[in-house]
mmCIF file of C-alpha atoms in Angstrom:
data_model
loop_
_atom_site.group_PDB
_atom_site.id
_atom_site.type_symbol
_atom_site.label_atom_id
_atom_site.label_comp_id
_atom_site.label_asym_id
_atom_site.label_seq_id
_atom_site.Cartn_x
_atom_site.Cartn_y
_atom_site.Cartn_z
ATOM 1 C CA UNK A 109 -89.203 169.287 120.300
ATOM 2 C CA UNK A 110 -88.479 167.327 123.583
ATOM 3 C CA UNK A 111 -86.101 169.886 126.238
ATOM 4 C CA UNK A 112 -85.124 172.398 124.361
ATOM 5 C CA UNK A 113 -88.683 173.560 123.078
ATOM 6 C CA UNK A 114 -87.903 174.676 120.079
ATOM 7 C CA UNK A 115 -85.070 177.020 121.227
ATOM 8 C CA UNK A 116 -82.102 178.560 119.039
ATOM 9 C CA UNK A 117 -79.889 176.045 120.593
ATOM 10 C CA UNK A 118 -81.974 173.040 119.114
ATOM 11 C CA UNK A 119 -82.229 174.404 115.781
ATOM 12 C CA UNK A 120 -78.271 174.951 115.629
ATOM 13 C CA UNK A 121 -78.179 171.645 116.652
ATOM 14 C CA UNK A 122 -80.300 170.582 113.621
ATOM 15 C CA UNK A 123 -77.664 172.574 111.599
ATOM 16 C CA UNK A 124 -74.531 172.290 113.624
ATOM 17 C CA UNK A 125 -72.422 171.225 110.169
ATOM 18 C CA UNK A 126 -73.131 175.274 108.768
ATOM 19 C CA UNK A 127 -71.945 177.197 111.880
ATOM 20 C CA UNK A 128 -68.232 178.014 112.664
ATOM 21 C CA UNK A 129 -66.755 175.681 115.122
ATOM 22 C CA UNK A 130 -66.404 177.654 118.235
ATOM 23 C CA UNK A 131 -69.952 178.527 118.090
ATOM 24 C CA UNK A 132 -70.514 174.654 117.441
ATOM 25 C CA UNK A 133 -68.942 173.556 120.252
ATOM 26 C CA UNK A 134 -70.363 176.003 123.372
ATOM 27 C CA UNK A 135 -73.830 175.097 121.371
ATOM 28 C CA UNK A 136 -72.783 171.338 122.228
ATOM 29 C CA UNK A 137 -71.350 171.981 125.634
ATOM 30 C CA UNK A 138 -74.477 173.981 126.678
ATOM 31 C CA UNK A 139 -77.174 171.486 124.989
ATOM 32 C CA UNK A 140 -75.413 168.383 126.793
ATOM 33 C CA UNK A 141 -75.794 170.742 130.435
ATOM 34 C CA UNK A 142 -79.723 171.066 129.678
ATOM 35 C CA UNK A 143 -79.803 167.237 128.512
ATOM 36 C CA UNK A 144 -78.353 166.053 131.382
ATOM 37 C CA UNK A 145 -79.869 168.132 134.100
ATOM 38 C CA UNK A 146 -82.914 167.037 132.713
ATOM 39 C CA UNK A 147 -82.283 163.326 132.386
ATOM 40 C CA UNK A 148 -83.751 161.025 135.123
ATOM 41 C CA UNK A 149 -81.114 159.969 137.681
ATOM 42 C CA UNK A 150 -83.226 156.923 138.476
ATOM 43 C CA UNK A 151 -81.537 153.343 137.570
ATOM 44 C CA UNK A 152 -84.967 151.925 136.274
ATOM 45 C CA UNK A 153 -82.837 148.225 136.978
ATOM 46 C CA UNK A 154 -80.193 146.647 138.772
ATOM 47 C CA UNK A 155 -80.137 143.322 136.618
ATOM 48 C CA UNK A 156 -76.283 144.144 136.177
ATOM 49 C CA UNK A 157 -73.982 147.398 137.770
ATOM 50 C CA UNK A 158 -72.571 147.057 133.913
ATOM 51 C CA UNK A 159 -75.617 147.637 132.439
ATOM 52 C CA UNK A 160 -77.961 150.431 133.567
ATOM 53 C CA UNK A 161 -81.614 151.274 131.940
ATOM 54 C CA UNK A 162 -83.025 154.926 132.479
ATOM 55 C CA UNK A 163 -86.203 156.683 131.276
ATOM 56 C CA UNK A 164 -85.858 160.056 129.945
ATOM 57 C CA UNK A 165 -88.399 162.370 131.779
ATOM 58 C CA UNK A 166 -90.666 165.309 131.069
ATOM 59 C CA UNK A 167 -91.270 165.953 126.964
ATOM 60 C CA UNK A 168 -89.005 163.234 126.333
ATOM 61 C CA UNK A 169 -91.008 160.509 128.332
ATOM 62 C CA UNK A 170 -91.205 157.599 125.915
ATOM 63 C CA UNK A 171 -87.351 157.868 125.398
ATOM 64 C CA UNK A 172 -85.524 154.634 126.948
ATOM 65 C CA UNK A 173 -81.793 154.575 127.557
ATOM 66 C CA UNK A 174 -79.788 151.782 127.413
ATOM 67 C CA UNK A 175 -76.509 152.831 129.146
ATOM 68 C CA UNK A 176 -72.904 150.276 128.808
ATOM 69 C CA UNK A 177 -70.692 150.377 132.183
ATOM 70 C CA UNK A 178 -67.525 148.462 132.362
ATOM 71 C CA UNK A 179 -65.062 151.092 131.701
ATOM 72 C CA UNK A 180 -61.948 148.962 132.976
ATOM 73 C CA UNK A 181 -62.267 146.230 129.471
ATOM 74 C CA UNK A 182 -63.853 149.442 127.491
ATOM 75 C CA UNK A 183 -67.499 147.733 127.797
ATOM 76 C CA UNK A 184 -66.418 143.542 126.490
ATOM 77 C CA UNK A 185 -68.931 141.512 127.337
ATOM 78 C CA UNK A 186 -68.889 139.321 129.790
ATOM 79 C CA UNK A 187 -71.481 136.685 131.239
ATOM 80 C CA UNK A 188 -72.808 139.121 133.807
ATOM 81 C CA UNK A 189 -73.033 141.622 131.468
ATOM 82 C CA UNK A 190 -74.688 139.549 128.780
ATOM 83 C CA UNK A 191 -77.078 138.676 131.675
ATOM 84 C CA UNK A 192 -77.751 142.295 132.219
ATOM 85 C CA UNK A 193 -78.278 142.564 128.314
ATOM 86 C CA UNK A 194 -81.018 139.877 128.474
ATOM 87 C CA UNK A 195 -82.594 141.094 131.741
ATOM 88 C CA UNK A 196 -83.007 145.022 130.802
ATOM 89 C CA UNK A 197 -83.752 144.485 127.143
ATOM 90 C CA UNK A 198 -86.783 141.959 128.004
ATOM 91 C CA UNK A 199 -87.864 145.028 130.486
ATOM 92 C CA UNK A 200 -87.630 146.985 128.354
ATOM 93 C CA UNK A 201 -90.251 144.968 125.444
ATOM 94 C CA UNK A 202 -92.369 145.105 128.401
ATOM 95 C CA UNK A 203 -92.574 148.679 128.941
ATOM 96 C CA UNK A 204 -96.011 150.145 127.379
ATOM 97 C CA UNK A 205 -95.215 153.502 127.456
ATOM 98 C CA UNK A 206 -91.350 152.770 125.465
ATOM 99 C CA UNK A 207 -91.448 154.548 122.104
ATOM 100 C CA UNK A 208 -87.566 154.373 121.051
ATOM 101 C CA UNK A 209 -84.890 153.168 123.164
ATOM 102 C CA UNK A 210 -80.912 154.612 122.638
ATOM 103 C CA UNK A 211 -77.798 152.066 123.456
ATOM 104 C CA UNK A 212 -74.972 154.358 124.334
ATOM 105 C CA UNK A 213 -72.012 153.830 126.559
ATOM 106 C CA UNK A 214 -71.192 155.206 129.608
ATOM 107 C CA UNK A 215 -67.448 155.099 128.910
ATOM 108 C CA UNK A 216 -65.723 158.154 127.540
ATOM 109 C CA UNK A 217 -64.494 157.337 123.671
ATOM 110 C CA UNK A 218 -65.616 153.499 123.202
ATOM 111 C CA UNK A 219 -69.116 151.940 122.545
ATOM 112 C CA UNK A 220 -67.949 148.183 123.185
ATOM 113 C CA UNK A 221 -65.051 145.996 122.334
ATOM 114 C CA UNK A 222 -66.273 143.087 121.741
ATOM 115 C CA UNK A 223 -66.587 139.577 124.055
ATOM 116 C CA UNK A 224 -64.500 139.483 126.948
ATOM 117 C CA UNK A 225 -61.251 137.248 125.697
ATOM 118 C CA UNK A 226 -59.430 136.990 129.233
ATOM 119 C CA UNK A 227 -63.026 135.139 130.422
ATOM 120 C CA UNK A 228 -63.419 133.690 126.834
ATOM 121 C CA UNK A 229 -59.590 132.054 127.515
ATOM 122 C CA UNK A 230 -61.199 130.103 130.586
ATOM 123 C CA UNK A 231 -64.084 129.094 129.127
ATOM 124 C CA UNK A 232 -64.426 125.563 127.383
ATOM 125 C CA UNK A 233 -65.810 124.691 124.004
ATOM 126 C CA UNK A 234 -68.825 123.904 125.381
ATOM 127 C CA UNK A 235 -69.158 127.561 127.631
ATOM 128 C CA UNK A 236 -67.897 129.476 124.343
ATOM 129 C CA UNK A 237 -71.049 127.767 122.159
ATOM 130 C CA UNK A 238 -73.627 128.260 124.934
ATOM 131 C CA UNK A 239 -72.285 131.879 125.560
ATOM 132 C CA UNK A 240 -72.092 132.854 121.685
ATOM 133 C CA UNK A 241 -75.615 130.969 121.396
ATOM 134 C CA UNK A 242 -76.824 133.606 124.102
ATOM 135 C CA UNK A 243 -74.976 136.429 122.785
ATOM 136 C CA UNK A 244 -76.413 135.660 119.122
ATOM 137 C CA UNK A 245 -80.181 135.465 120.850
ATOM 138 C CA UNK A 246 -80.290 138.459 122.527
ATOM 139 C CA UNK A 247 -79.063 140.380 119.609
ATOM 140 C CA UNK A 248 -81.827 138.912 117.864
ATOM 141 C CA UNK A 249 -84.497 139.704 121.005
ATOM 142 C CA UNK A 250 -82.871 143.587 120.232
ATOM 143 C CA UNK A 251 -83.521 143.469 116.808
ATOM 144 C CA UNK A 252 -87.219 141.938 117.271
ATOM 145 C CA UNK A 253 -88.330 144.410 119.884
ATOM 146 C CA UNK A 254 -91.525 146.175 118.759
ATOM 147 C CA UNK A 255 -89.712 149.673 118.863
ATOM 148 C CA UNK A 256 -87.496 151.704 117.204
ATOM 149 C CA UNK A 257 -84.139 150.928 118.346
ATOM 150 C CA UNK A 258 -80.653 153.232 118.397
ATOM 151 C CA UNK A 259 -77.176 152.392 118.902
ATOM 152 C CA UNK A 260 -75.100 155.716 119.585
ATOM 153 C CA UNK A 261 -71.784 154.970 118.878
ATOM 154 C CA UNK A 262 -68.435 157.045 120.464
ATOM 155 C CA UNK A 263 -64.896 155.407 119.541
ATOM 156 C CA UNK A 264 -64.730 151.524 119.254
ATOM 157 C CA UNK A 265 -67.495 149.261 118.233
ATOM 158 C CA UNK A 266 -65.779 145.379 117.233
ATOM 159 C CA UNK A 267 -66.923 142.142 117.578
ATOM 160 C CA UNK A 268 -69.577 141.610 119.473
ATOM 161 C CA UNK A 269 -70.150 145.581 120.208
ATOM 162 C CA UNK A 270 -70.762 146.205 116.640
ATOM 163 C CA UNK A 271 -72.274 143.257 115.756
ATOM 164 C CA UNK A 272 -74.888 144.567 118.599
ATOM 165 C CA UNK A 273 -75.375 147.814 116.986
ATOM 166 C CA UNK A 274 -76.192 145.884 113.520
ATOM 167 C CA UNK A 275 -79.129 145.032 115.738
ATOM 168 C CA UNK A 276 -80.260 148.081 116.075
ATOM 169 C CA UNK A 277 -82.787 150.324 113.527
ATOM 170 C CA UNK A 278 -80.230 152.884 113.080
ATOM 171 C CA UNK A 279 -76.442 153.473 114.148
ATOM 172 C CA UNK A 280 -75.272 156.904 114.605
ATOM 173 C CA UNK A 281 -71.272 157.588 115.242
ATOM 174 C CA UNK A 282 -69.011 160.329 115.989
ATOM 175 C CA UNK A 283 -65.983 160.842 113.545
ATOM 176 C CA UNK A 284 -63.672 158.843 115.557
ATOM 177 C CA UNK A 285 -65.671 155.733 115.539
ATOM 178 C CA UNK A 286 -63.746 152.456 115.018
ATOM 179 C CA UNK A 287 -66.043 149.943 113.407
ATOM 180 C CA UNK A 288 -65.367 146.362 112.778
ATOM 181 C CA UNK A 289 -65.686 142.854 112.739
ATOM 182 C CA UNK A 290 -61.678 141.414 113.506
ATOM 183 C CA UNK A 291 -62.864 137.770 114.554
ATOM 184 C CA UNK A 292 -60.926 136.290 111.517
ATOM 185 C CA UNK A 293 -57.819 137.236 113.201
ATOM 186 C CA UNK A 294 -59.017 134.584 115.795
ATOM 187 C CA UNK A 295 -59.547 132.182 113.749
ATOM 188 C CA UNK A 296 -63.108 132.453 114.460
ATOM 189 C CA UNK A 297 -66.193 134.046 112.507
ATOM 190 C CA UNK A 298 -68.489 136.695 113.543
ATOM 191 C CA UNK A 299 -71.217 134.611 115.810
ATOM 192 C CA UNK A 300 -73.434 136.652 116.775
ATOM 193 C CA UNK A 301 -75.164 137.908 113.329
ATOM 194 C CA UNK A 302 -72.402 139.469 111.931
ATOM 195 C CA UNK A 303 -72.402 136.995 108.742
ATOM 196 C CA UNK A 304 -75.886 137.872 107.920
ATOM 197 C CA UNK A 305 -76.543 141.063 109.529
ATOM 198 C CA UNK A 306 -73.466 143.128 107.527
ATOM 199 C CA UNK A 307 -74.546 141.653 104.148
ATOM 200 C CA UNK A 308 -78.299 142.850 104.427
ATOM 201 C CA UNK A 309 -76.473 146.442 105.580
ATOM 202 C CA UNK A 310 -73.374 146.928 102.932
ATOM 203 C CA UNK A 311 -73.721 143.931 100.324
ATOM 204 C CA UNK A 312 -72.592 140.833 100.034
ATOM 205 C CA UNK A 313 -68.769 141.787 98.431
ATOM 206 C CA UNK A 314 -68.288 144.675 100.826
ATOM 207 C CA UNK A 315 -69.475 142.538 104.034
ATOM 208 C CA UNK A 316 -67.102 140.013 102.731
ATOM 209 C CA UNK A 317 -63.678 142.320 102.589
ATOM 210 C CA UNK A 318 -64.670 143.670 105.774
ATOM 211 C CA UNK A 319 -64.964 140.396 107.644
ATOM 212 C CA UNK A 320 -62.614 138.374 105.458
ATOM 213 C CA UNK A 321 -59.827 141.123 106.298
ATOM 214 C CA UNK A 322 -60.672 141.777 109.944
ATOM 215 C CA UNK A 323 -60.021 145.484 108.362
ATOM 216 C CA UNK A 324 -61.117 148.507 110.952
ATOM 217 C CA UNK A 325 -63.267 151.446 109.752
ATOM 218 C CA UNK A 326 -63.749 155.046 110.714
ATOM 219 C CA UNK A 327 -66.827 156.806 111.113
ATOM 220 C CA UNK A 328 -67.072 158.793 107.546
ATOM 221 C CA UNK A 329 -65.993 155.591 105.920
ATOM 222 C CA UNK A 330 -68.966 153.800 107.463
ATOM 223 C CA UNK A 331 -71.344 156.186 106.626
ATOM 224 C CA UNK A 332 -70.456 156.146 103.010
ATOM 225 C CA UNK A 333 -71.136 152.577 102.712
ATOM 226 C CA UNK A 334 -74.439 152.236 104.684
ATOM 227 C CA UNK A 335 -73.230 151.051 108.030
ATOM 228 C CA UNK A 336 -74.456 154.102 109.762
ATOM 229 C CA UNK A 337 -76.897 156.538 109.233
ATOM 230 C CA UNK A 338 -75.577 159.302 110.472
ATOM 231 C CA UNK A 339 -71.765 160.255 111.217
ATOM 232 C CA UNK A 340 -71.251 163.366 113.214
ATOM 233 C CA UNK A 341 -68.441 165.527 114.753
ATOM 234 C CA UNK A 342 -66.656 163.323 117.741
ATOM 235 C CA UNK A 343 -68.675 164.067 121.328
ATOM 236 C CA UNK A 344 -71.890 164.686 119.661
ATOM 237 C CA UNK A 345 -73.120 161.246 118.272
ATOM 238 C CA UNK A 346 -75.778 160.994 121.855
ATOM 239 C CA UNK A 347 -77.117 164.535 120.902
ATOM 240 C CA UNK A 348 -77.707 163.500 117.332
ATOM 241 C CA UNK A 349 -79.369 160.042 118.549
ATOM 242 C CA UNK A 350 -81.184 162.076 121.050
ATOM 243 C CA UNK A 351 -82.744 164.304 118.201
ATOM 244 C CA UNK A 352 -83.569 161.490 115.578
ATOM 245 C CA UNK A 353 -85.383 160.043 119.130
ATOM 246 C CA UNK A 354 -87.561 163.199 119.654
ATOM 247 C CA UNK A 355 -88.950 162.734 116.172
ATOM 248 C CA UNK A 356 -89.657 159.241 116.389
ATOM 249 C CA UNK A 357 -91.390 160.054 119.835
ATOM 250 C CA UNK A 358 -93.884 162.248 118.194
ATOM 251 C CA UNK A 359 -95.291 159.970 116.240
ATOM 252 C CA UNK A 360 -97.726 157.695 116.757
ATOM 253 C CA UNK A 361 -96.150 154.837 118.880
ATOM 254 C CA UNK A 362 -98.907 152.015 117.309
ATOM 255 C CA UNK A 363 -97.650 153.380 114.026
ATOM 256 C CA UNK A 364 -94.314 153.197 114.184
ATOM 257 C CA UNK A 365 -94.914 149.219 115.923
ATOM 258 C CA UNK A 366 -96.518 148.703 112.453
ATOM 259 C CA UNK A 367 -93.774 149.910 110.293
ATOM 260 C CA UNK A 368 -91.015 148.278 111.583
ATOM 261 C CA UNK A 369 -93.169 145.258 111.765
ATOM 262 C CA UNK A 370 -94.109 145.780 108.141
ATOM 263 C CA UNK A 371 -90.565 146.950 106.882
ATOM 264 C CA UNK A 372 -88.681 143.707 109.079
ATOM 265 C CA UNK A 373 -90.575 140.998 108.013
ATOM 266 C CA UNK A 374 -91.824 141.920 104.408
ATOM 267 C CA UNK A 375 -87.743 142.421 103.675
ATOM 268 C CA UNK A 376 -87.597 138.132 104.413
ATOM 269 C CA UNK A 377 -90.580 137.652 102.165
ATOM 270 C CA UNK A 378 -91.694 137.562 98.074
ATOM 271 C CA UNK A 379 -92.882 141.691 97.536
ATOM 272 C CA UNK A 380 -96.972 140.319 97.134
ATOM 273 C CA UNK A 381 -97.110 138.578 100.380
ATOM 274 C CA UNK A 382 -94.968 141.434 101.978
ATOM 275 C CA UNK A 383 -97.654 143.611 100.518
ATOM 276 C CA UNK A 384 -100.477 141.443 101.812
ATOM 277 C CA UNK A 385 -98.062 142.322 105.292
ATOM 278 C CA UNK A 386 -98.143 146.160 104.117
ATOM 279 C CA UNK A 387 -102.379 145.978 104.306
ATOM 280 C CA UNK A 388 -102.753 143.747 107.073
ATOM 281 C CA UNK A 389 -100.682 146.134 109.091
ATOM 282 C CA UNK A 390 -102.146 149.607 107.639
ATOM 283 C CA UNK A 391 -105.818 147.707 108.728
ATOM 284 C CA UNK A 392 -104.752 147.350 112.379
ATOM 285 C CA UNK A 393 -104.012 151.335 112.895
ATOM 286 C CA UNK A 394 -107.304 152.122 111.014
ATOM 287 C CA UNK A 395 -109.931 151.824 114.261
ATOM 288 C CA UNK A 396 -107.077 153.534 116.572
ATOM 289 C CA UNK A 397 -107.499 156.750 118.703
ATOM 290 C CA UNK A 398 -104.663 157.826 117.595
ATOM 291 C CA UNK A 399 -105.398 158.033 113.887
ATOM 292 C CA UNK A 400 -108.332 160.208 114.342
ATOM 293 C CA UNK A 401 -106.298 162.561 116.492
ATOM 294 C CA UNK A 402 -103.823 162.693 113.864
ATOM 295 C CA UNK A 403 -106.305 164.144 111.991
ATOM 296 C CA UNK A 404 -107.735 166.498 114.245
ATOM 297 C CA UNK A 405 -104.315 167.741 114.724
ATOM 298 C CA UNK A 406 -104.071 168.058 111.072
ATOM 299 C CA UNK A 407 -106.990 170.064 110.947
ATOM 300 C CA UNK A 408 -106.628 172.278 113.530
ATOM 301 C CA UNK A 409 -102.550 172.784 112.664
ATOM 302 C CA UNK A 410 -101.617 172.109 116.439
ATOM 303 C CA UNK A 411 -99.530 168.823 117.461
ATOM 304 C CA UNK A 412 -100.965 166.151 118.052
ATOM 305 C CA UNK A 413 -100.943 164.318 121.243
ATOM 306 C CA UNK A 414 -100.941 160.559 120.645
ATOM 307 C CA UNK A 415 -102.021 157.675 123.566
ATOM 308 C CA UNK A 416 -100.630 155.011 121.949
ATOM 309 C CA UNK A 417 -104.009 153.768 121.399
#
C-alpha cells in the first residue's frame, strides 16, 4: 500500500470519517510528515516556475504530480502558465513508466481561480480567442492522456480551474472547496469545456442553473450531485487523492490504458459499436505479461508485480 505499508496509520486513513477528531487530525498531521519526507524533491521540469511536475519515489513510483505555483493571483492562468500546462502535460503522455498523475496546488486553500483577468484586460479579441482556443486544447490533451488522471482540489476551483478539473478522471475536494463556473457574470460562457464537460458530469438542467447563475458550490454540495467523487474533511483532499492513486498503481498499467480507452470513447458512441470497442480492447491485454502474472499472483495469493507489459 505505497509508504505506509500497510501500517495502522494507513488504515485510519482508509477510515478517518469513524475515529474522533483529535485522533483524526495527529493521524493526518503524521501521514502528511511520512508523505512528504518521502516525496521526491526533484523538479522533473522547468517548462514554467508556475508549474512544477514531480515523480513520487520508492512504492509509489508510477505516481506523477502535477503541482500549481502562482500563489500571488491564487494559481489564474496566465500565458506562461498555460505554456507550462502544455509543456509538462505532453511530458508527462510521454512518460512510460506514468500510471496516474495528481493535479494539486501548491498554494495553501485554493486549487485555481480561473484565467488571469488583469492579463485578459490587455489582451485583444484576437489574443482572448487564440488563448481560450489553447486553454480549451490542453484541457482536452488532459482529458485524452492514456492514464488515469486526478484533480485534488483545496478551496477555490472557478473558471478555468474547475473547468480543468472536469478534465480530469476523478475530482476529489476538501469541505471548503468553492466550485464553479461564474463566466456569465462576464458576459462570457465557459470556453474551455465547461458547456459540455458539466452536462456529461451533473445533467443537462443542473449544468444549466449552475452556469446560467454563475452560482458557487461547496464541497458536500458537489459531491451530492456528481461533480466530485470524493469530498473529505478540509487539509486532507491530497491524502485521499494520494490513496485512490496507490490503488490505481497496483493494477495493471496496460489495463487500466484499456479501460479508460474503452469507458471514454464507447460513452460518444451507439452501446454495439462501443461493445465492439469493449472486445477490441479486452483482445489487446489478452497476449500481455502482465495478464499471466495476474494470474500467478492469483494463484499463489501474493501481489502481483506488473511490467506494464
Amino acid at each position: 500500500m505505497g509508504i505506509l505499508r500497510r501500517s495502522v496509520a494507513h488504515h485510519c486513513i482508509k477510515n478517518y470519517s469513524k475515529l474522533p477528531s483529535l485522533l483524526r487530525n495527529d493521524i493526518v498531521s503524521r501521514t502528511s510528515y511520512q508523505y512528504q519526507s518521502h516525496r521526491t524533491l526533484l523538479l522533473e521540469s522547468a517548462f514554467s516556475p508556475s508549474v512544477g511536475l514531480h515523480r513520487l519515489c520508492d512504492a509509489d513510483s508510477g505516481i506523477l504530480e502535477v503541482n500549481l505555483d502562482r500563489p500571488d493571483v491564487k494559481n489564474a492562468i496566465n500565458k506562461d502558465m498555460l505554456r507550462g500546462l502544455q509543456n509538462t502535460f505532453e511530458a508527462v503522455s510521454k512518460d512510460s513508466s506514468a500510471n496516474v498523475v495528481m493535479i494539486c496546488s501548491s498554494v495553501p486553500k485554493v486549487f485555481c481561480a480561473g484565467a488571469d483577468l488583469k492579463e485578459r484586460k490587455t489582451m485583444s479579441a484576437s489574443e482572448v480567442h487564440s488563448f481560450v482556443k489553447s486553454l480549451r486544447s490542453t484541457f482536452s490533451f488532459i482529458e485524452a492522456l492514456r492514464i488515469p488522471t486526478i484533480a485534488v482540489i483545496e478551496g477555490a476551483a472557478l473558471g478555468g480551474g474547475l473547468e480543468m478539473a472536469l478534465s480530469c478522471d476523478l475530482r476529489i475536494c476538501g469541505e471548503d472547496a468553492v466550485l464553479g463556473l461564474p463566466e456569465t457574470g462576464l458576459a462570457i460562457i465557459p470556453g474551455a469545456g465547461g458547456t459540455q464537460r458539466l452536462p456529461r458530469l451533473v445533467g443537462r438542467s443542473v449544468a444549466k442553473e449552475l452556469i446560467f447563475t454563475g452560482r458557487k458550490i461547496v464541497g458536500r454540495d458537489a459531491m451530492s450531485l456528481g461533480l466530485v467523487n470524493y469530498c473529505v474533511p478540509a487539509g486532507e483532499a491530497q491524502l485521499k487523492a494520494l490513496e485512490i492513486a496507490r490503488d490505481i498503481n497496483q493494477k495493471g498499467p496496460v489495463a487500466l490504458r484499456m479501460a479508460k480507452k474503452a469507458i471514454n470513447e464507447g460513452l460518444e458512441i451507439d452501446m454495439t459499436s462501443a461493445l465492439e470497442l469493449e472486445e477490441a480492447c479486452y483482445e489487446q491485454l489478452l497476449n500481455t505479461e502482465d495478464r499471466l502474472e495476474g494470474l500467478a499472483a492469483f494463484a499463489e495469493k501474493r501481489k502481483p508485480r506488473y511490467a506494464g507489459k
